Amino acid sequence: MQRLWLGVVIGCTGSVDPRVTESGPIECGSERTTVFTRTVLGEEWRRTGNLTEGGRGVTVADFDGDGVLDLFVPQTEPVSRLLRGRGDGTFDDVTETAMPEGGLRDAFGASAADFDGDADLDLVVYRAREPVTLLVNDGAGTFTARAEPSWDPQVAGCGGAAAWADFDLDGDLDLFYGRLGINGQEGYSPCDSTLLRNDGGGAFAIVNDLLTPDLQYLRVMAAGWHQIDDDPEPELYVVADLPEVLDGNLLLDNTDGVLTQLEGTGTEVSLAGMGLAAGDLNGDGITDFAVPGIDEIALLQSSESGIWVDVAQSKSLVPDVANRQRVAWGGQLVDLDNDGLLDLPMGYGAIPQSSNAEMRQADEIYRNTGEAFERVGAAWGFGDDNVIRGYVVADLDGNGWLDVVKRELGGRVVVYQQHCDPGAHWLAIRLHDAGANAFGVGATITVEAGDLRLQRTVEAGSTSFNSGGPPQVHVGLGTEARVDAIEVRWPDGRVTEHRGMDADQWVDIRSTPP
């Protein structure tokens, strides 16, 4: 776990870097009077009668390659929805023309990635009664379906997480497909999770022998591939439910594509884990984790001893149980106010066995002050009562201020579109790799601006429950209006450096000159 990774540093000696395309600064108008505008999508959609089967997640990605984020909304019945973004935070429903069968039925959740290496984003969709299905993108945002029954070896409907990464460093994206297991009246029955090695062009081999027996017993609610050491391979962190049955979350080290279960790292917290938020909170280059649960949130921060410490209590990251914040699901570590610190917006909602009053719970934004987290959801007009499951934070309108997409259990999508504020700066980055991993999933990006040195990772897949976001990076810069340097550590080990640009813009970086 301590091997030194020696990358090749590639610089640019000219005044113009041919690998970098800048949008140019995006101006923000006058001071904002409100933080968010709230919009509900799908008021006309028929909600499923059985809330335990209704669609639970949401996936945000640019499916048609126009630079604007779209939404895939899984639904068990009548059909899942594909909503094409217009660029202003509004959407057109293109389900009938762009989705197979006029809209895939029987879907719980999904995540987006370019698994066939053709430089567009495809989908993996896990379903209630049907086998997991790959939706293959034709490049223009129209999909064809490819069922994969061998990925659901026991019972369809056990899917709980889908996380992508090039875990064997062969240049294409592999998949961890985590499964919930069945928790019924007769007790808990596990469903084996599946590890899928991409053998090129989207052909996968099942390599479950690399997964540990303990992992195969988990009720997997979320999982993600993250960097925890100096070697290039990403590690797998798996979040589990049912602490009364199982021992807790698992962290698997990855050395040369061989996964080894780690013990005594501090990440093996035992709670009813419902989601996973990841980011570098303390600037040491190691991923930290926030795991939402029932009546608690674990905030696992890396330390100099190599152990993660739960600092939730000392950082005041505590749900307001008295205000019906009981069961936390979605959440991401993101910089909502562009001050350079990672905040934690989070959705709440009880399980269906609860009463109607208990199910609707107040969502929250935990704002990072540097010393602690403060609750600002109500003050920012965000703390509405919903039964939230899926949750993705992304910039839907391209203004540099992150928006929040919430998914109600079995029903609508609620969008909180954030207004820009001229008092803080930002940078958004998209990567373009020349190989099969065209979006640079797994790359680490470090941005230097003034005294700030901020690190972000390009992710694809499971964050919040049954959900996934786009493979792009957002960095808040506070008062810094100029970026001094960007360093990209590509998944294959190369390091490229890019210097000198204005803040408040979108930047596209290629691994090689066009």
mmCIF file of C-alpha atoms in Angstrom, residues 315-446:
data_model
loop_
_atom_site.group_PDB
_atom_site.id
_atom_site.type_symbol
_atom_site.label_atom_id
_atom_site.label_comp_id
_atom_site.label_asym_id
_atom_site.label_seq_id
_atom_site.Cartn_x
_atom_site.Cartn_y
_atom_site.Cartn_z
ATOM 1 C CA LYS A 315 -16.788 18.829 13.527
ATOM 2 C CA SER A 316 -20.457 19.241 14.618
ATOM 3 C CA LEU A 317 -21.635 17.023 11.763
ATOM 4 C CA VAL A 318 -24.710 15.839 13.619
ATOM 5 C CA PRO A 319 -28.268 15.367 12.261
ATOM 6 C CA ASP A 320 -31.002 17.437 13.855
ATOM 7 C CA VAL A 321 -32.948 14.438 15.138
ATOM 8 C CA ALA A 322 -35.420 16.686 16.952
ATOM 9 C CA ASN A 323 -36.267 18.219 13.554
ATOM 10 C CA ARG A 324 -36.947 14.793 12.006
ATOM 11 C CA GLN A 325 -33.522 14.299 10.438
ATOM 12 C CA ARG A 326 -33.401 10.580 11.134
ATOM 13 C CA VAL A 327 -32.501 8.549 8.025
ATOM 14 C CA ALA A 328 -29.847 10.098 5.760
ATOM 15 C CA TRP A 329 -29.379 8.800 2.209
ATOM 16 C CA GLY A 330 -27.783 10.864 -0.520
ATOM 17 C CA GLY A 331 -24.943 13.252 0.041
ATOM 18 C CA GLN A 332 -21.763 14.505 -1.618
ATOM 19 C CA LEU A 333 -18.663 16.343 -0.443
ATOM 20 C CA VAL A 334 -18.723 19.361 -2.756
ATOM 21 C CA ASP A 335 -17.965 23.068 -2.560
ATOM 22 C CA LEU A 336 -21.426 24.615 -2.758
ATOM 23 C CA ASP A 337 -20.417 28.172 -1.850
ATOM 24 C CA ASN A 338 -17.106 28.186 -3.814
ATOM 25 C CA ASP A 339 -14.996 29.142 -0.791
ATOM 26 C CA GLY A 340 -12.475 26.313 -1.287
ATOM 27 C CA LEU A 341 -13.943 24.061 1.440
ATOM 28 C CA LEU A 342 -15.996 20.924 0.861
ATOM 29 C CA ASP A 343 -19.572 21.110 2.140
ATOM 30 C CA LEU A 344 -22.028 18.236 2.594
ATOM 31 C CA PRO A 345 -25.586 18.615 1.241
ATOM 32 C CA MET A 346 -27.691 15.624 2.270
ATOM 33 C CA GLY A 347 -31.156 14.176 1.674
ATOM 34 C CA TYR A 348 -33.344 12.531 4.290
ATOM 35 C CA GLY A 349 -36.354 10.212 4.297
ATOM 36 C CA ALA A 350 -37.494 7.277 6.397
ATOM 37 C CA ILE A 351 -38.138 3.687 5.374
ATOM 38 C CA PRO A 352 -41.619 2.670 4.124
ATOM 39 C CA GLN A 353 -42.526 0.896 7.368
ATOM 40 C CA SER A 354 -42.616 4.286 9.093
ATOM 41 C CA SER A 355 -45.741 6.411 9.382
ATOM 42 C CA ASN A 356 -46.341 9.057 6.713
ATOM 43 C CA ALA A 357 -45.343 11.780 9.164
ATOM 44 C CA GLU A 358 -42.074 10.031 9.989
ATOM 45 C CA MET A 359 -41.198 9.315 6.357
ATOM 46 C CA ARG A 360 -41.054 12.972 5.289
ATOM 47 C CA GLN A 361 -37.876 14.414 6.769
ATOM 48 C CA ALA A 362 -36.032 17.721 6.421
ATOM 49 C CA ASP A 363 -33.092 17.789 3.996
ATOM 50 C CA GLU A 364 -29.941 19.620 5.025
ATOM 51 C CA ILE A 365 -26.806 21.404 3.869
ATOM 52 C CA TYR A 366 -23.863 21.069 6.237
ATOM 53 C CA ARG A 367 -21.617 24.021 5.368
ATOM 54 C CA ASN A 368 -17.917 23.632 6.083
ATOM 55 C CA THR A 369 -16.528 26.633 7.963
ATOM 56 C CA GLY A 370 -13.021 25.182 8.196
ATOM 57 C CA GLU A 371 -13.411 24.421 11.889
ATOM 58 C CA ALA A 372 -16.766 22.665 11.850
ATOM 59 C CA PHE A 373 -19.947 22.087 9.853
ATOM 60 C CA GLU A 374 -22.979 24.311 10.353
ATOM 61 C CA ARG A 375 -26.558 23.601 9.271
ATOM 62 C CA VAL A 376 -27.671 26.147 6.653
ATOM 63 C CA GLY A 377 -30.366 24.197 4.797
ATOM 64 C CA ALA A 378 -33.333 26.144 6.137
ATOM 65 C CA ALA A 379 -31.545 29.495 5.790
ATOM 66 C CA TRP A 380 -30.681 28.727 2.164
ATOM 67 C CA GLY A 381 -34.252 27.651 1.343
ATOM 68 C CA PHE A 382 -33.246 24.026 0.957
ATOM 69 C CA GLY A 383 -34.697 22.155 3.908
ATOM 70 C CA ASP A 384 -37.998 20.962 2.439
ATOM 71 C CA ASP A 385 -39.592 17.750 3.720
ATOM 72 C CA ASN A 386 -39.343 14.894 1.230
ATOM 73 C CA VAL A 387 -38.743 11.169 1.168
ATOM 74 C CA ILE A 388 -35.385 11.382 -0.617
ATOM 75 C CA ARG A 389 -33.298 8.493 -1.911
ATOM 76 C CA GLY A 390 -31.212 9.465 -4.955
ATOM 77 C CA TYR A 391 -29.029 12.546 -4.866
ATOM 78 C CA VAL A 392 -26.530 14.148 -7.262
ATOM 79 C CA VAL A 393 -24.758 17.529 -7.106
ATOM 80 C CA ALA A 394 -23.678 18.975 -10.481
ATOM 81 C CA ASP A 395 -23.665 22.218 -12.459
ATOM 82 C CA LEU A 396 -26.778 21.910 -14.625
ATOM 83 C CA ASP A 397 -26.686 25.405 -16.170
ATOM 84 C CA GLY A 398 -22.910 25.833 -16.465
ATOM 85 C CA ASN A 399 -22.725 29.002 -14.356
ATOM 86 C CA GLY A 400 -20.044 27.622 -12.037
ATOM 87 C CA TRP A 401 -22.357 27.232 -9.049
ATOM 88 C CA LEU A 402 -23.373 23.681 -8.197
ATOM 89 C CA ASP A 403 -26.996 22.602 -8.335
ATOM 90 C CA VAL A 404 -28.650 19.748 -6.420
ATOM 91 C CA VAL A 405 -30.800 17.034 -7.988
ATOM 92 C CA LYS A 406 -32.925 15.062 -5.506
ATOM 93 C CA ARG A 407 -34.953 11.956 -6.252
ATOM 94 C CA GLU A 408 -38.064 11.227 -4.258
ATOM 95 C CA LEU A 409 -38.697 7.571 -3.492
ATOM 96 C CA GLY A 410 -40.838 6.169 -6.267
ATOM 97 C CA GLY A 411 -41.616 9.514 -7.840
ATOM 98 C CA ARG A 412 -40.533 13.009 -8.802
ATOM 99 C CA VAL A 413 -37.195 14.746 -9.267
ATOM 100 C CA VAL A 414 -36.620 17.974 -7.352
ATOM 101 C CA VAL A 415 -33.973 20.350 -8.717
ATOM 102 C CA TYR A 416 -32.368 23.118 -6.675
ATOM 103 C CA GLN A 417 -30.701 25.423 -9.177
ATOM 104 C CA GLN A 418 -28.133 27.691 -7.515
ATOM 105 C CA HIS A 419 -27.802 31.331 -8.491
ATOM 106 C CA CYS A 420 -24.286 32.648 -9.000
ATOM 107 C CA ASP A 421 -22.647 35.029 -6.548
ATOM 108 C CA PRO A 422 -19.929 37.431 -7.765
ATOM 109 C CA GLY A 423 -18.254 37.272 -4.373
ATOM 110 C CA ALA A 424 -16.492 33.940 -5.001
ATOM 111 C CA HIS A 425 -14.600 32.310 -7.884
ATOM 112 C CA TRP A 426 -14.480 28.801 -9.312
ATOM 113 C CA LEU A 427 -13.086 26.515 -12.021
ATOM 114 C CA ALA A 428 -14.727 23.527 -13.732
ATOM 115 C CA ILE A 429 -12.637 20.897 -15.532
ATOM 116 C CA ARG A 430 -13.410 18.138 -18.031
ATOM 117 C CA LEU A 431 -10.751 15.643 -19.088
ATOM 118 C CA HIS A 432 -10.313 14.009 -22.493
ATOM 119 C CA ASP A 433 -7.996 11.014 -22.605
ATOM 120 C CA ALA A 434 -6.799 9.550 -25.883
ATOM 121 C CA GLY A 435 -7.422 5.957 -24.745
ATOM 122 C CA ALA A 436 -10.501 3.889 -23.942
ATOM 123 C CA ASN A 437 -11.001 5.738 -20.647
ATOM 124 C CA ALA A 438 -11.940 8.833 -22.617
ATOM 125 C CA PHE A 439 -13.237 10.887 -19.669
ATOM 126 C CA GLY A 440 -10.211 10.252 -17.446
ATOM 127 C CA VAL A 441 -12.140 8.454 -14.700
ATOM 128 C CA GLY A 442 -9.802 7.979 -11.749
ATOM 129 C CA ALA A 443 -7.582 10.932 -12.617
ATOM 130 C CA THR A 444 -6.559 13.260 -9.788
ATOM 131 C CA ILE A 445 -6.608 17.000 -10.496
ATOM 132 C CA THR A 446 -4.751 19.490 -8.301
#
